[in-house]
C-alpha positions as a Python dict, from the first residue, in 0.01 Angstrom:
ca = {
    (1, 'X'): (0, 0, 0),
    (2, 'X'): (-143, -145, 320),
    (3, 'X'): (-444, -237, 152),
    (4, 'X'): (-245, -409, -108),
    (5, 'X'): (-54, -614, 87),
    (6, 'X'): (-357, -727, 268),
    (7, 'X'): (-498, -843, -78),
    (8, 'X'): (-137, -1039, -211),
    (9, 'X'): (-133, -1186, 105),
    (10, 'X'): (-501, -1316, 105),
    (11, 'X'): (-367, -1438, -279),
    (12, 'X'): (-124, -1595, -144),
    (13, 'X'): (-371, -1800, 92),
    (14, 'X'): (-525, -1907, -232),
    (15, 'X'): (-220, -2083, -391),
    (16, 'X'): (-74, -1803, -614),
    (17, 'X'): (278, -1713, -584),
    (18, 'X'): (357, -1317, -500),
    (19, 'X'): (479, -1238, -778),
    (20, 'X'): (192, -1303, -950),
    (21, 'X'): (-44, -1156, -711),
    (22, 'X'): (123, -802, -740),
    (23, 'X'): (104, -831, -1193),
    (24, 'X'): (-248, -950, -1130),
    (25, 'X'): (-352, -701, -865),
    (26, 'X'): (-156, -435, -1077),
    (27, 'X'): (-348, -545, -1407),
    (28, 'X'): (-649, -528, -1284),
    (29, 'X'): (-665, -248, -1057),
    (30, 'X'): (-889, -444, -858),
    (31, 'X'): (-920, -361, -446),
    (32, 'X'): (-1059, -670, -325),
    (33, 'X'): (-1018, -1026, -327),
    (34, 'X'): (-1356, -1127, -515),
    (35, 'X'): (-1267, -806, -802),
    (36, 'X'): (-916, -1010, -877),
    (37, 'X'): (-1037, -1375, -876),
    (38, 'X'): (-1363, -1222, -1112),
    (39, 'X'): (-1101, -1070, -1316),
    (40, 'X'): (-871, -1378, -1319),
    (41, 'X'): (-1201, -1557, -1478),
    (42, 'X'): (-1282, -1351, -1695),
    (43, 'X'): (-934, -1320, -1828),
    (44, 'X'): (-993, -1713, -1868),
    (45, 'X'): (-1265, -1728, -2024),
    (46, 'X'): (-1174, -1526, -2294),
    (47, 'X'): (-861, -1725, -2381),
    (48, 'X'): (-600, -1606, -2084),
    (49, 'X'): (-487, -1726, -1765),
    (50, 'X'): (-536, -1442, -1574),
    (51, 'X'): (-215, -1261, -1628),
    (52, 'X'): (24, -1312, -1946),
    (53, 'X'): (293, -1551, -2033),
    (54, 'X'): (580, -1325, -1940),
    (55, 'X'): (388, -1292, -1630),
    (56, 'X'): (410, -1631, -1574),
    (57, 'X'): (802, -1693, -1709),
    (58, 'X'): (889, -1441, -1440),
    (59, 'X'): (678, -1564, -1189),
    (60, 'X'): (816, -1954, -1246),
    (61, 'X'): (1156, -1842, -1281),
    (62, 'X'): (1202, -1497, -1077),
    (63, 'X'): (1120, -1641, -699),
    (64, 'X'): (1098, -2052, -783),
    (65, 'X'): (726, -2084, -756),
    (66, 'X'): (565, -2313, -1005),
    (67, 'X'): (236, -2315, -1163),
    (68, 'X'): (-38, -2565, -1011),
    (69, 'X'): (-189, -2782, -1254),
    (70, 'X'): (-524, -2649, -1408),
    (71, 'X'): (-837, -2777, -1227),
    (72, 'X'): (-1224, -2768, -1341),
    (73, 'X'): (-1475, -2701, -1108),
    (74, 'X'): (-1845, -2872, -1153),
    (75, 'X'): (-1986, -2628, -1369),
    (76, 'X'): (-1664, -2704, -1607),
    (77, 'X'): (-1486, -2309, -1545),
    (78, 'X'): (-1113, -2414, -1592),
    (79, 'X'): (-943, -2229, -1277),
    (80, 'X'): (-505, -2175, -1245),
    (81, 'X'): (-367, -2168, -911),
    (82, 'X'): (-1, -2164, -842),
    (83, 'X'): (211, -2283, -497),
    (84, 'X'): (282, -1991, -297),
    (85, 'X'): (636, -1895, -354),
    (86, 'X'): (961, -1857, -83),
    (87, 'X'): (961, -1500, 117),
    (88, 'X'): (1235, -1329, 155),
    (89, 'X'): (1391, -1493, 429),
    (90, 'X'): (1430, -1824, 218),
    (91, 'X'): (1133, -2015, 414),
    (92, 'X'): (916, -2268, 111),
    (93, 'X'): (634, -2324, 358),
    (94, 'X'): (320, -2339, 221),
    (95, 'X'): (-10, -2195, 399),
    (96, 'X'): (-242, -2384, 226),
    (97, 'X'): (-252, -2721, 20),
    (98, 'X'): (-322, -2667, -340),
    (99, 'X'): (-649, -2851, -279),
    (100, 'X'): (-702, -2618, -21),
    (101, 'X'): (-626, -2340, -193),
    (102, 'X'): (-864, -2467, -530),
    (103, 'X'): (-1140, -2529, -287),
    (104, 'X'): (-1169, -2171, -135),
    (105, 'X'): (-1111, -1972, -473),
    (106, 'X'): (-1404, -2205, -604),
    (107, 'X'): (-1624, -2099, -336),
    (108, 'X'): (-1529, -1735, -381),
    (109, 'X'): (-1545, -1808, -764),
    (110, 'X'): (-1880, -1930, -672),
    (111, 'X'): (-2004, -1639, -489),
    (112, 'X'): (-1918, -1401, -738),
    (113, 'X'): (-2147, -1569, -1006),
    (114, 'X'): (-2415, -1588, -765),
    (115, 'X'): (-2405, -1218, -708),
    (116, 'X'): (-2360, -1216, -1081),
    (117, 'X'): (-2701, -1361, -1143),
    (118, 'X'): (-2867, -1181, -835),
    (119, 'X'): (-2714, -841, -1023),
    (120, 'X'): (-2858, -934, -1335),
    (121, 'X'): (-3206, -1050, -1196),
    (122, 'X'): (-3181, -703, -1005),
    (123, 'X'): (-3164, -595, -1346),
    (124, 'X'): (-3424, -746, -1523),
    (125, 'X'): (-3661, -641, -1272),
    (126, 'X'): (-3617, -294, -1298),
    (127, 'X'): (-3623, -322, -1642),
    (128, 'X'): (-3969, -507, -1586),
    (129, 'X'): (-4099, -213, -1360),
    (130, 'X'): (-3931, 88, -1603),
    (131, 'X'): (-4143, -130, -1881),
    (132, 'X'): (-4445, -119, -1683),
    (133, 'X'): (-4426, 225, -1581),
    (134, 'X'): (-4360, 335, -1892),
    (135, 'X'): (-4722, 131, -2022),
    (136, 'X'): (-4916, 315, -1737),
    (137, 'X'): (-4753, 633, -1854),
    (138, 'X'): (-4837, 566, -2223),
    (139, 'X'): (-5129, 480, -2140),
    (140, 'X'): (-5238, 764, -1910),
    (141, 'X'): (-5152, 1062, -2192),
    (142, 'X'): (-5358, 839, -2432),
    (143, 'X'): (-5685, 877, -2200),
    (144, 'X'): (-5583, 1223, -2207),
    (145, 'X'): (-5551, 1300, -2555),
    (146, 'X'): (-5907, 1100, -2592),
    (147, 'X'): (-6035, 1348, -2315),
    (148, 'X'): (-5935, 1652, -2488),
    (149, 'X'): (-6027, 1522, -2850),
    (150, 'X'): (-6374, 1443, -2652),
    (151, 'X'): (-6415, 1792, -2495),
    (152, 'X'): (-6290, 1970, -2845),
    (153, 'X'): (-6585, 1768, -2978),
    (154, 'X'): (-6840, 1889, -2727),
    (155, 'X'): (-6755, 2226, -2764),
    (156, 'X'): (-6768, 2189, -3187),
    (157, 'X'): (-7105, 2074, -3159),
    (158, 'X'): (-7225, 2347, -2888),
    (159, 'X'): (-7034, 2583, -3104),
    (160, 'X'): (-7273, 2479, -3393),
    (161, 'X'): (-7603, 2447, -3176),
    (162, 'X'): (-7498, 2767, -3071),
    (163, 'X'): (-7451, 2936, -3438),
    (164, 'X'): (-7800, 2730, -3570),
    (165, 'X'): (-7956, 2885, -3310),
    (166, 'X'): (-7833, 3264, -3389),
    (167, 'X'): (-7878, 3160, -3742),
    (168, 'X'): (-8293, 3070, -3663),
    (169, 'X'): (-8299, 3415, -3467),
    (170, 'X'): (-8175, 3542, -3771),
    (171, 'X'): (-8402, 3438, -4001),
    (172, 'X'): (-8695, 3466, -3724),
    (173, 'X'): (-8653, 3858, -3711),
    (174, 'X'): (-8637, 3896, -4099),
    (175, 'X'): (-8988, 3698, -4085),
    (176, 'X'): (-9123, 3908, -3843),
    (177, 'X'): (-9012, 4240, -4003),
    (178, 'X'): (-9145, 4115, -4312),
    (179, 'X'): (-9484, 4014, -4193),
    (180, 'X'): (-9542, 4353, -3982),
    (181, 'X'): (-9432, 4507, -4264),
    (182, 'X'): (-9684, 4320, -4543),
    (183, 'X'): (-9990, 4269, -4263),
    (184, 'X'): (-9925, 4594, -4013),
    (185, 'X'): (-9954, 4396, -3727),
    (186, 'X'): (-9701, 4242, -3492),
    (187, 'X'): (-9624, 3931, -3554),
    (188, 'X'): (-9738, 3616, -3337),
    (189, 'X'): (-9443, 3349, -3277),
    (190, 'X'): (-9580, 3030, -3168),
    (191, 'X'): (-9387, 2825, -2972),
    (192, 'X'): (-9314, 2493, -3066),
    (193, 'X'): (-9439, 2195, -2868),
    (194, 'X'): (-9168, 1956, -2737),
    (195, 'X'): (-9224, 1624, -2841),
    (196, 'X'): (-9218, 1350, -2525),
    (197, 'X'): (-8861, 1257, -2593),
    (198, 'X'): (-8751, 1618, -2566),
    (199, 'X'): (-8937, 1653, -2218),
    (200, 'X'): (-8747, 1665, -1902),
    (201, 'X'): (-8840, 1394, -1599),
    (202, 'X'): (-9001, 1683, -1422),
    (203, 'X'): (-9149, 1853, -1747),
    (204, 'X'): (-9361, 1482, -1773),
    (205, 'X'): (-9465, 1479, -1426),
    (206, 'X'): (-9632, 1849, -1450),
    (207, 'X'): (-9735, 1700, -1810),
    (208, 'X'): (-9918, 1408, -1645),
    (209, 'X'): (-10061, 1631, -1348),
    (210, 'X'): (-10195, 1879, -1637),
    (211, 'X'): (-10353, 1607, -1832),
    (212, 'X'): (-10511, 1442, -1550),
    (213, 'X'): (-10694, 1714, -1464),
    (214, 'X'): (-10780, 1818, -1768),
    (215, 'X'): (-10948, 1458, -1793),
    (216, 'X'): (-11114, 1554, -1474),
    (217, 'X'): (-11234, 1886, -1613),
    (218, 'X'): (-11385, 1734, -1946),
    (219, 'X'): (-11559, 1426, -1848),
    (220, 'X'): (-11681, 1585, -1492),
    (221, 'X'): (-12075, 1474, -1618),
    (222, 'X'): (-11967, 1109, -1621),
    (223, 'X'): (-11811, 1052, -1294),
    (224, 'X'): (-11908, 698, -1286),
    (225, 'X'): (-11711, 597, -1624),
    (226, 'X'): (-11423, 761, -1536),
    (227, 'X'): (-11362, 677, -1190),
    (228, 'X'): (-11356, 339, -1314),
    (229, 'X'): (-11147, 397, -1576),
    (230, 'X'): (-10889, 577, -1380),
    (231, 'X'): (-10902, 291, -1143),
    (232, 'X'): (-10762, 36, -1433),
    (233, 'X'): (-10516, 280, -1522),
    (234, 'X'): (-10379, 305, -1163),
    (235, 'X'): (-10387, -121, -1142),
    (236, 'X'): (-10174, -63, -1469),
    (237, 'X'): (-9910, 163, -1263),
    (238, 'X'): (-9909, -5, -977),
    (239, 'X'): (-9866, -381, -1089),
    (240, 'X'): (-9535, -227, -1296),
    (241, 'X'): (-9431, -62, -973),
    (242, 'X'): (-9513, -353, -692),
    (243, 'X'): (-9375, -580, -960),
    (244, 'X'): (-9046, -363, -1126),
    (245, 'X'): (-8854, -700, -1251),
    (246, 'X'): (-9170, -837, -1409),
    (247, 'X'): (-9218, -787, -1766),
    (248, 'X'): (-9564, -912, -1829),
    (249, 'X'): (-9645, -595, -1630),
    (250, 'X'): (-9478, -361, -1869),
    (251, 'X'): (-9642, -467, -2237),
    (252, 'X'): (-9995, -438, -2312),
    (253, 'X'): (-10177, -537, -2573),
    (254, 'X'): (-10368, -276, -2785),
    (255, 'X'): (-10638, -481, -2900),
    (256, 'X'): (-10700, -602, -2528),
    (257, 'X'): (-11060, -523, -2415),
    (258, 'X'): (-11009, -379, -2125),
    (259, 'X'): (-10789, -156, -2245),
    (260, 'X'): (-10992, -48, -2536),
    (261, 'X'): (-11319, 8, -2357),
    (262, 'X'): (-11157, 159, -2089),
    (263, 'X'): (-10852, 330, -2131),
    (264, 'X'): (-10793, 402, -2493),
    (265, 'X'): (-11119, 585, -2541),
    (266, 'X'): (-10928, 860, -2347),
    (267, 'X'): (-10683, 1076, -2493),
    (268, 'X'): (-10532, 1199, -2235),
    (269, 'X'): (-10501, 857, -2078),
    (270, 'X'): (-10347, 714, -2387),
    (271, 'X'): (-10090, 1055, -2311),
    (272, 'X'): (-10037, 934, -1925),
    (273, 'X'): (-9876, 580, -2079),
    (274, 'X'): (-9640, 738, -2353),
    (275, 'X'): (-9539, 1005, -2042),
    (276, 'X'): (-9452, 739, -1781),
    (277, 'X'): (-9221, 541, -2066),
    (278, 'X'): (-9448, 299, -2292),
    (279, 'X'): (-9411, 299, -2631),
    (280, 'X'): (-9564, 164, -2961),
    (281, 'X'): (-9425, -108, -3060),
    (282, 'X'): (-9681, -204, -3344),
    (283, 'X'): (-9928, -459, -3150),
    (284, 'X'): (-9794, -349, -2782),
    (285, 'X'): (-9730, -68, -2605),
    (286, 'X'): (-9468, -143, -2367),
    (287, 'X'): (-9147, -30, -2168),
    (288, 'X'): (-8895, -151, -2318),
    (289, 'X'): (-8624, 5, -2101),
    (290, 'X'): (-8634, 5, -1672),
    (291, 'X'): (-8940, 157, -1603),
    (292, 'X'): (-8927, 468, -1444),
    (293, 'X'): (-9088, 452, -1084),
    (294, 'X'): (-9032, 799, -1064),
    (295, 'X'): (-9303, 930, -1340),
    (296, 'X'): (-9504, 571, -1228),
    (297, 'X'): (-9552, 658, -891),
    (298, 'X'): (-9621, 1041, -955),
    (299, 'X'): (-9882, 951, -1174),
    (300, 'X'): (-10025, 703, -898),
    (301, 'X'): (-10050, 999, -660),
    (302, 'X'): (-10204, 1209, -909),
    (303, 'X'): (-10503, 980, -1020),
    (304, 'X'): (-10554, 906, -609),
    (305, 'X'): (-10589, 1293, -626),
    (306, 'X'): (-10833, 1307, -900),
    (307, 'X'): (-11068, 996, -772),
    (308, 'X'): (-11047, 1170, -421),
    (309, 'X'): (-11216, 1485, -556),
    (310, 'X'): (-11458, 1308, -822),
    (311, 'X'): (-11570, 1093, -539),
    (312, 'X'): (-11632, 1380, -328),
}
């Protein structure tokens, strides 16, 4: 009741009479000041005064306080304020002017949309983040679905390597068994040779090391011809690998001279250039990728290693 008093006398402040404080307070339930004048606008702007005609019958002709003329604030909200009524010891003053009175309940009035539209911009940003979250949560259980259908994929195709494979055992033994069988000896599988593709990086450095030597080994009667030749080949390497952004370095033309009389007349030289990453590319050979200065260098050391012991 306190509480209530406090608010119909704060009312009263504002121009309405008592009696319509207490069937507006009453009405709307509300527990402070800004809750009744919010409710007395809304009650206006859907058609009503605040409070109903009765309300306002009693209120003009129960305690002698008459309605104050409507007034429209700047942003054109029709307000209704009322002269504060007599109190019960028969006194008519008046604490505030009706001007008075108008000018406070439009500042109030004025608060309570402002806090209106910082509610609803409150409101529209946390819609904006739930939004957002919600994306990056979409979007995070997509990349995981594409993970899993990736890793289900994977595992299909090592399931299948894995069954081809059991599959060529398969088959492997039933040739063997036949061809013991037919010949009465054991049968010889050969392995098959990887093709340069299917080599490893370190599988093409021991390949370049092995053919190398073997160069060394075969042409060990004509020193002379192949020291030189081996030279070219390591100017070859080493321009690619002083120079790694230049790509006249990297092609080569097969019908050069140089490169005819000197390095193609040598298999295993020829071997040495597909190992360190050329390729034929009809009238070149040439690295069409980033050279790899791994294999490049590796096959540097190895030639210095060969020259070193043919010129010794």
């Amino acid at each position: 009741m306190e509480e209530e008093s406090k608010l119909v006398e704060k009312m009263i402040e504002f121009g309405y009479s008592k009696e319509i404080s207490l069937r507006v307070i009453k009405r709307s339930r509300a527990k402070t000041i800004d809750e009744v004048l919010n409710w007395i606008e809304q009650s206006e702007q859907n058609g009503g005064d605040g409070y109903d005609a009765d309300d306002a019958d009693d209120a003009d002709g129960g305690d002698g306080a008459s309605p104050a003329e409507r007034l429209n604030d700047q942003d054109g909200v029709t307000y209704t304020t009322h002269t504060t009524s007599a109190t019960q010891n028969g006194e008519g003053k008046s604490k505030m002017t009706p001007e008075e009175a108008q000018k406070k309940a439009m500042e109030l009035q004025k608060k309570i949309r402002e806090k209106k539209m910082m509610k609803e911009k409150e409101e529209e940003i946390q819609k904006e983040k739930n939004r957002i979250s919600m994306a990056k949560e979409m979007q995070k259980r997509r990349e995981q679905i594409e993970e899993f259908e990736r890793k289900k994929y994977i595992e299909h195709l090592e399931k299948e390597k894995h069954e081809h494979k059991k599959e060529k055992e398969k088959q492997l033994e039933l040739l063997r068994k036949e061809y013991e069988a037919k010949f009465g000896i054991a049968y010889q599988v050969q392995s098959e040779k990887k093709s340069i593709k299917d080599l490893t990086e370190n599988e093409k450095r021991e390949e370049i090391a092995i053919l190398l030597n073997s160069l060394k080994n075969k042409h060990k009667d004509n020193k002379k011809e192949l020291l030189s030749s081996l030279a070219i080949l390591k100017t070859y390497f080493a321009n690619i690998k002083d120079n790694i952004l230049e790509k006249k370095f990297q092609k080569i033309k097969k019908e050069n001279k140089v490169f005819l009389e000197k390095i193609k007349v040598y298999e295993e030289m020829l071997q040495v250039f597909l190992l360190v990453g050329f390729e034929d590319t009809g009238d070149f050979y040439a690295i069409k990728n980033f050279p790899n200065t791994y294999l490049i260098a590796s096959a540097i050391k190895f030639i210095d290693l060969i020259m070193k012991t043919l010129s010794s």
